[in-house]
């Protein structure tokens, strides 16, 4: 079962590279801590999901690169090719020259329709290379113009064209203190549109990743490259193959593995390790949790804490809300590693903050003319606000 | 001297150290020949296409009306033809840079005529205007008239304006000169730095070192376009400048400050000096126009960093500087940032700050006052009114346009001392 990745904008492409690199590096890690046969099965499964075979033996990432200006995609393509270990397909890239100007409306209403055919054709070609398509992984930021606006447009198209396939969007939550001034507008427009067309939103906050680099990894001068590598590491530990049944040697067939009954509108990926149980006023209620364990002693790990019903909303039994995947094959260099994918109130506060800030700006009408210029009207903003307030309220009442 | 340039030329061939086939995407326009001729005989003569020039002989006599109405209609076709030719050479035309002065006749009058032309002919292409505003001690008597008449055009037809004044440029050059000559920096000054290498170090005491001063403006434009030209971990294109820094169409005047103004020999600059660079960008000494942003209201601010600077450096400095700056209530985190990996020649890193701040208001108010002083006496007015198409109402409309702009800044300033309150959110039935 294969996943086709769509990398959009500078952020999406920079991250995409790190993700494939992490996946490749892990799958070729000699220290698997397991039998040779098992290691080979793992490698084969990873390969099938994320890479297709090129003639001269260099694996080609199952990815489509999209950007509205050429610098980043050129860099990404050459970085991969230079590594000699894996690469992107020669014709997997679509780019233009002028960028989206951090304007969601431009990405969605101008670039989207204009380049719809070309982009969807590229994706189609990639899909055709898969024996069996599991779904799409779309990497994009919320703050800019291409990832956010064009990303929303492409996701909608994927919904229409491949309605039976799973779509998971990896969205990057910008730093609280401006990377882009209109980031809150771009974010609410992105989120409201993705809600209608995506199956799952996997969220990473730049602030959180930054903290990991600073506090857990002690990096002094933190670059976007550092941040992206942390992210890629987390994603790799979630996406790499895991057993489908305890003890079986067959790797899970559906890597995007969303078994949750509840349609998960938002899911969050906190730091590697256990989630902290904060029993204060702001207790974080979960709708669903997925723990992925890799490496030594996975079968003896005590996961009792995750099954506590106090963690979960009253209308869900822990047995339905909590899932565990285990694999003896270690991830990357780590003897033991654990990942938690959580659909909980964790992102309620950040979401609420962004909606609040966007609303304040909207109330003063600042920057609106930049959006109406390209067909996004005040009404579209109001629709987005309404939808997101509903999401906030829903999560509040969990 | 006004000219319009587009961003970025393609690769060309280089032989014997000279660039042979690179041509500037530029049109040079002047209504007298002296300056353009000097350029065509100077070291950059091969860079400019001699067919992309429009000149006349008599000049505009420091009269906006002559530049705008007389030469405008006279040269309209020629200008259009040369613009179209330049545009054809572009795979993807993104923006125009218009560089001119406000106080004279050609740059001010014909320059703003050109601006309107660009809007009509290429409506989707951004128009960035770099305008040199007249200082208080300007020697052109009619500069207030010319500036106000030009301002109306900038208000209505420019996407973004970077106002500059000669006094600030002169102060910067003097400061550099002082440091170079005092020997304080000793061997840390790199002689080949773009800022100090121009032939125009203070030649004579009483003459303005225009070459050196213009070099500062050139550096401004270089840094502005660096992220579009070079790679970086957080790119910023020119269309993003307008998107992020112009919250309302009329409020598109940006105060620029550049740092460093001299080179540092050390390549591995310890963090302390890097932070100093950020502090300097918010110091009045580094601004290209006299203004006081720290005591006025920020609507938005962009930081364009070049060199070995990472996102953590950027964030640390924003956190550090934020408390001393006042941002408008609806844009408390109004920062736009970019990281370009390639530093300018001779430096290890640099920073360009662009601020949309109400501190430009005093400049405009002063200009208006100087205008009114002249206008009340009807001084020199007949030179303008005798031009066909010019009437007293033209002046009145121009003043009115400026007054409107000043009023918008006033209203924003009034919010400065008000407490920041959140607007009540939509209430949803769950």
PDB file of N, CA, C and O in Angstrom, chain B residues 327-372:
ATOM      1  N   UNK B 327       2.976  48.690  18.652  1.00  0.00           N
ATOM      2  CA  UNK B 327       2.274  48.218  17.465  1.00  0.00           C
ATOM      3  C   UNK B 327       0.783  48.497  17.600  1.00  0.00           C
ATOM      4  O   UNK B 327       0.223  48.450  18.689  1.00  0.00           O
ATOM      5  N   UNK B 328       0.151  48.723  16.473  1.00  0.00           N
ATOM      6  CA  UNK B 328      -1.284  49.008  16.471  1.00  0.00           C
ATOM      7  C   UNK B 328      -2.052  47.817  17.029  1.00  0.00           C
ATOM      8  O   UNK B 328      -1.591  46.668  16.923  1.00  0.00           O
ATOM      9  N   UNK B 329      -3.194  48.088  17.633  1.00  0.00           N
ATOM     10  CA  UNK B 329      -3.905  47.044  18.384  1.00  0.00           C
ATOM     11  C   UNK B 329      -4.219  45.801  17.567  1.00  0.00           C
ATOM     12  O   UNK B 329      -4.141  44.689  18.081  1.00  0.00           O
ATOM     13  N   UNK B 330      -4.555  45.959  16.294  1.00  0.00           N
ATOM     14  CA  UNK B 330      -4.933  44.780  15.506  1.00  0.00           C
ATOM     15  C   UNK B 330      -3.747  44.090  14.867  1.00  0.00           C
ATOM     16  O   UNK B 330      -3.903  43.175  14.062  1.00  0.00           O
ATOM     17  N   UNK B 331      -2.541  44.544  15.197  1.00  0.00           N
ATOM     18  CA  UNK B 331      -1.369  43.904  14.606  1.00  0.00           C
ATOM     19  C   UNK B 331      -0.236  43.845  15.616  1.00  0.00           C
ATOM     20  O   UNK B 331       0.889  44.246  15.331  1.00  0.00           O
ATOM     21  N   UNK B 332      -0.545  43.337  16.780  1.00  0.00           N
ATOM     22  CA  UNK B 332       0.428  43.334  17.871  1.00  0.00           C
ATOM     23  C   UNK B 332       1.657  42.503  17.531  1.00  0.00           C
ATOM     24  O   UNK B 332       2.751  42.792  17.981  1.00  0.00           O
ATOM     25  N   UNK B 333       1.460  41.457  16.741  1.00  0.00           N
ATOM     26  CA  UNK B 333       2.625  40.669  16.313  1.00  0.00           C
ATOM     27  C   UNK B 333       2.901  40.922  14.841  1.00  0.00           C
ATOM     28  O   UNK B 333       3.089  39.995  14.066  1.00  0.00           O
ATOM     29  N   UNK B 334       2.934  42.189  14.484  1.00  0.00           N
ATOM     30  CA  UNK B 334       3.020  42.528  13.064  1.00  0.00           C
ATOM     31  C   UNK B 334       4.409  42.448  12.479  1.00  0.00           C
ATOM     32  O   UNK B 334       4.918  43.429  11.938  1.00  0.00           O
ATOM     33  N   UNK B 335       5.027  41.273  12.555  1.00  0.00           N
ATOM     34  CA  UNK B 335       6.385  41.111  12.013  1.00  0.00           C
ATOM     35  C   UNK B 335       6.380  40.202  10.819  1.00  0.00           C
ATOM     36  O   UNK B 335       5.809  39.127  10.833  1.00  0.00           O
ATOM     37  N   UNK B 336       7.055  40.651   9.787  1.00  0.00           N
ATOM     38  CA  UNK B 336       7.255  39.809   8.606  1.00  0.00           C
ATOM     39  C   UNK B 336       8.756  39.589   8.519  1.00  0.00           C
ATOM     40  O   UNK B 336       9.527  40.541   8.594  1.00  0.00           O
ATOM     41  N   UNK B 337       9.185  38.340   8.391  1.00  0.00           N
ATOM     42  CA  UNK B 337      10.629  38.098   8.423  1.00  0.00           C
ATOM     43  C   UNK B 337      11.094  37.276   7.229  1.00  0.00           C
ATOM     44  O   UNK B 337      10.325  36.522   6.655  1.00  0.00           O
ATOM     45  N   UNK B 338      12.348  37.443   6.894  1.00  0.00           N
ATOM     46  CA  UNK B 338      12.913  36.597   5.848  1.00  0.00           C
ATOM     47  C   UNK B 338      14.379  36.327   6.137  1.00  0.00           C
ATOM     48  O   UNK B 338      15.064  37.155   6.752  1.00  0.00           O
ATOM     49  N   UNK B 339      14.828  35.148   5.716  1.00  0.00           N
ATOM     50  CA  UNK B 339      16.219  34.749   5.912  1.00  0.00           C
ATOM     51  C   UNK B 339      16.815  34.373   4.564  1.00  0.00           C
ATOM     52  O   UNK B 339      16.397  33.404   3.943  1.00  0.00           O
ATOM     53  N   UNK B 340      17.798  35.160   4.153  1.00  0.00           N
ATOM     54  CA  UNK B 340      18.481  34.867   2.899  1.00  0.00           C
ATOM     55  C   UNK B 340      19.883  34.408   3.249  1.00  0.00           C
ATOM     56  O   UNK B 340      20.570  35.045   4.046  1.00  0.00           O
ATOM     57  N   UNK B 341      20.313  33.282   2.661  1.00  0.00           N
ATOM     58  CA  UNK B 341      21.603  32.720   3.078  1.00  0.00           C
ATOM     59  C   UNK B 341      22.801  33.532   2.609  1.00  0.00           C
ATOM     60  O   UNK B 341      23.867  33.461   3.212  1.00  0.00           O
ATOM     61  N   UNK B 342      22.646  34.265   1.522  1.00  0.00           N
ATOM     62  CA  UNK B 342      23.807  34.935   0.935  1.00  0.00           C
ATOM     63  C   UNK B 342      23.944  36.361   1.454  1.00  0.00           C
ATOM     64  O   UNK B 342      23.071  37.183   1.251  1.00  0.00           O
ATOM     65  N   UNK B 343      25.044  36.667   2.134  1.00  0.00           N
ATOM     66  CA  UNK B 343      25.218  38.029   2.643  1.00  0.00           C
ATOM     67  C   UNK B 343      25.686  38.968   1.544  1.00  0.00           C
ATOM     68  O   UNK B 343      26.120  38.498   0.490  1.00  0.00           O
ATOM     69  N   UNK B 344      25.626  40.289   1.767  1.00  0.00           N
ATOM     70  CA  UNK B 344      26.132  41.206   0.752  1.00  0.00           C
ATOM     71  C   UNK B 344      27.658  41.124   0.683  1.00  0.00           C
ATOM     72  O   UNK B 344      28.314  40.705   1.633  1.00  0.00           O
ATOM     73  N   UNK B 345      28.216  41.553  -0.442  1.00  0.00           N
ATOM     74  CA  UNK B 345      29.657  41.495  -0.630  1.00  0.00           C
ATOM     75  C   UNK B 345      30.357  42.307   0.459  1.00  0.00           C
ATOM     76  O   UNK B 345      30.020  43.445   0.721  1.00  0.00           O
ATOM     77  N   UNK B 346      31.333  41.689   1.095  1.00  0.00           N
ATOM     78  CA  UNK B 346      32.106  42.419   2.094  1.00  0.00           C
ATOM     79  C   UNK B 346      31.530  42.359   3.497  1.00  0.00           C
ATOM     80  O   UNK B 346      32.119  42.882   4.433  1.00  0.00           O
ATOM     81  N   UNK B 347      30.369  41.750   3.648  1.00  0.00           N
ATOM     82  CA  UNK B 347      29.785  41.632   4.988  1.00  0.00           C
ATOM     83  C   UNK B 347      29.516  40.175   5.293  1.00  0.00           C
ATOM     84  O   UNK B 347      29.412  39.358   4.395  1.00  0.00           O
ATOM     85  N   UNK B 348      29.358  39.851   6.550  1.00  0.00           N
ATOM     86  CA  UNK B 348      28.973  38.477   6.879  1.00  0.00           C
ATOM     87  C   UNK B 348      27.477  38.375   7.091  1.00  0.00           C
ATOM     88  O   UNK B 348      26.893  37.311   6.970  1.00  0.00           O
ATOM     89  N   UNK B 349      26.859  39.472   7.465  1.00  0.00           N
ATOM     90  CA  UNK B 349      25.402  39.500   7.466  1.00  0.00           C
ATOM     91  C   UNK B 349      24.917  40.938   7.415  1.00  0.00           C
ATOM     92  O   UNK B 349      25.668  41.878   7.633  1.00  0.00           O
ATOM     93  N   UNK B 350      23.656  41.088   7.102  1.00  0.00           N
ATOM     94  CA  UNK B 350      23.082  42.431   7.035  1.00  0.00           C
ATOM     95  C   UNK B 350      21.594  42.347   7.309  1.00  0.00           C
ATOM     96  O   UNK B 350      20.997  41.278   7.268  1.00  0.00           O
ATOM     97  N   UNK B 351      21.026  43.492   7.594  1.00  0.00           N
ATOM     98  CA  UNK B 351      19.607  43.543   7.914  1.00  0.00           C
ATOM     99  C   UNK B 351      18.987  44.775   7.295  1.00  0.00           C
ATOM    100  O   UNK B 351      19.523  45.876   7.388  1.00  0.00           O
ATOM    101  N   UNK B 352      17.855  44.580   6.654  1.00  0.00           N
ATOM    102  CA  UNK B 352      17.072  45.706   6.156  1.00  0.00           C
ATOM    103  C   UNK B 352      15.744  45.669   6.883  1.00  0.00           C
ATOM    104  O   UNK B 352      15.057  44.653   6.887  1.00  0.00           O
ATOM    105  N   UNK B 353      15.409  46.769   7.537  1.00  0.00           N
ATOM    106  CA  UNK B 353      14.116  46.838   8.209  1.00  0.00           C
ATOM    107  C   UNK B 353      13.215  47.803   7.444  1.00  0.00           C
ATOM    108  O   UNK B 353      13.629  48.909   7.090  1.00  0.00           O
ATOM    109  N   UNK B 354      11.989  47.360   7.164  1.00  0.00           N
ATOM    110  CA  UNK B 354      11.018  48.232   6.507  1.00  0.00           C
ATOM    111  C   UNK B 354       9.855  48.410   7.461  1.00  0.00           C
ATOM    112  O   UNK B 354       9.245  47.425   7.869  1.00  0.00           O
ATOM    113  N   UNK B 355       9.566  49.625   7.820  1.00  0.00           N
ATOM    114  CA  UNK B 355       8.510  49.847   8.791  1.00  0.00           C
ATOM    115  C   UNK B 355       7.387  50.683   8.204  1.00  0.00           C
ATOM    116  O   UNK B 355       7.624  51.743   7.611  1.00  0.00           O
ATOM    117  N   UNK B 356       6.164  50.161   8.381  1.00  0.00           N
ATOM    118  CA  UNK B 356       5.008  50.987   8.061  1.00  0.00           C
ATOM    119  C   UNK B 356       4.616  51.615   9.388  1.00  0.00           C
ATOM    120  O   UNK B 356       4.078  50.947  10.268  1.00  0.00           O
ATOM    121  N   UNK B 357       4.952  52.872   9.558  1.00  0.00           N
ATOM    122  CA  UNK B 357       4.844  53.504  10.867  1.00  0.00           C
ATOM    123  C   UNK B 357       4.276  54.910  10.700  1.00  0.00           C
ATOM    124  O   UNK B 357       4.575  55.597   9.710  1.00  0.00           O
ATOM    125  N   UNK B 358       3.506  55.351  11.688  1.00  0.00           N
ATOM    126  CA  UNK B 358       2.903  56.684  11.569  1.00  0.00           C
ATOM    127  C   UNK B 358       3.946  57.801  11.673  1.00  0.00           C
ATOM    128  O   UNK B 358       3.613  58.976  11.559  1.00  0.00           O
ATOM    129  N   UNK B 359       5.196  57.432  11.887  1.00  0.00           N
ATOM    130  CA  UNK B 359       6.239  58.452  12.017  1.00  0.00           C
ATOM    131  C   UNK B 359       6.513  59.203  10.726  1.00  0.00           C
ATOM    132  O   UNK B 359       7.245  60.198  10.730  1.00  0.00           O
ATOM    133  N   UNK B 360       5.934  58.752   9.621  1.00  0.00           N
ATOM    134  CA  UNK B 360       6.106  59.520   8.382  1.00  0.00           C
ATOM    135  C   UNK B 360       5.212  60.753   8.364  1.00  0.00           C
ATOM    136  O   UNK B 360       5.404  61.668   7.560  1.00  0.00           O
ATOM    137  N   UNK B 361       4.268  60.772   9.281  1.00  0.00           N
ATOM    138  CA  UNK B 361       3.322  61.896   9.288  1.00  0.00           C
ATOM    139  C   UNK B 361       4.002  63.252   9.388  1.00  0.00           C
ATOM    140  O   UNK B 361       3.683  64.152   8.612  1.00  0.00           O
ATOM    141  N   UNK B 362       4.930  63.463  10.321  1.00  0.00           N
ATOM    142  CA  UNK B 362       5.587  64.776  10.419  1.00  0.00           C
ATOM    143  C   UNK B 362       6.247  65.209   9.115  1.00  0.00           C
ATOM    144  O   UNK B 362       6.202  66.384   8.760  1.00  0.00           O
ATOM    145  N   UNK B 363       6.852  64.257   8.389  1.00  0.00           N
ATOM    146  CA  UNK B 363       7.470  64.599   7.108  1.00  0.00           C
ATOM    147  C   UNK B 363       6.433  65.190   6.168  1.00  0.00           C
ATOM    148  O   UNK B 363       6.658  66.223   5.519  1.00  0.00           O
ATOM    149  N   UNK B 364       5.288  64.517   6.112  1.00  0.00           N
ATOM    150  CA  UNK B 364       4.240  64.977   5.210  1.00  0.00           C
ATOM    151  C   UNK B 364       3.654  66.300   5.691  1.00  0.00           C
ATOM    152  O   UNK B 364       3.320  67.180   4.889  1.00  0.00           O
ATOM    153  N   UNK B 365       3.531  66.445   6.991  1.00  0.00           N
ATOM    154  CA  UNK B 365       2.965  67.685   7.519  1.00  0.00           C
ATOM    155  C   UNK B 365       3.880  68.870   7.245  1.00  0.00           C
ATOM    156  O   UNK B 365       3.437  69.957   6.872  1.00  0.00           O
ATOM    157  N   UNK B 366       5.175  68.624   7.396  1.00  0.00           N
ATOM    158  CA  UNK B 366       6.164  69.675   7.105  1.00  0.00           C
ATOM    159  C   UNK B 366       6.080  70.090   5.653  1.00  0.00           C
ATOM    160  O   UNK B 366       6.153  71.277   5.312  1.00  0.00           O
ATOM    161  N   UNK B 367       5.972  69.084   4.803  1.00  0.00           N
ATOM    162  CA  UNK B 367       5.881  69.344   3.367  1.00  0.00           C
ATOM    163  C   UNK B 367       4.662  70.198   3.074  1.00  0.00           C
ATOM    164  O   UNK B 367       4.714  71.178   2.306  1.00  0.00           O
ATOM    165  N   UNK B 368       3.567  69.865   3.725  1.00  0.00           N
ATOM    166  CA  UNK B 368       2.329  70.594   3.513  1.00  0.00           C
ATOM    167  C   UNK B 368       2.490  72.037   3.969  1.00  0.00           C
ATOM    168  O   UNK B 368       2.050  72.967   3.296  1.00  0.00           O
ATOM    169  N   UNK B 369       3.162  72.226   5.116  1.00  0.00           N
ATOM    170  CA  UNK B 369       3.374  73.583   5.632  1.00  0.00           C
ATOM    171  C   UNK B 369       4.187  74.423   4.683  1.00  0.00           C
ATOM    172  O   UNK B 369       3.875  75.578   4.414  1.00  0.00           O
ATOM    173  N   UNK B 370       5.271  73.825   4.158  1.00  0.00           N
ATOM    174  CA  UNK B 370       6.121  74.565   3.236  1.00  0.00           C
ATOM    175  C   UNK B 370       5.346  74.923   1.980  1.00  0.00           C
ATOM    176  O   UNK B 370       5.497  76.002   1.414  1.00  0.00           O
ATOM    177  N   UNK B 371       4.505  73.994   1.566  1.00  0.00           N
ATOM    178  CA  UNK B 371       3.657  74.243   0.404  1.00  0.00           C
ATOM    179  C   UNK B 371       2.742  75.438   0.670  1.00  0.00           C
ATOM    180  O   UNK B 371       2.643  76.358  -0.144  1.00  0.00           O
ATOM    181  N   UNK B 372       2.085  75.411   1.826  1.00  0.00           N
ATOM    182  CA  UNK B 372       1.097  76.461   2.130  1.00  0.00           C
ATOM    183  C   UNK B 372       1.752  77.827   2.199  1.00  0.00           C
ATOM    184  O   UNK B 372       1.176  78.817   1.754  1.00  0.00           O
TER     185      UNK B 372
END
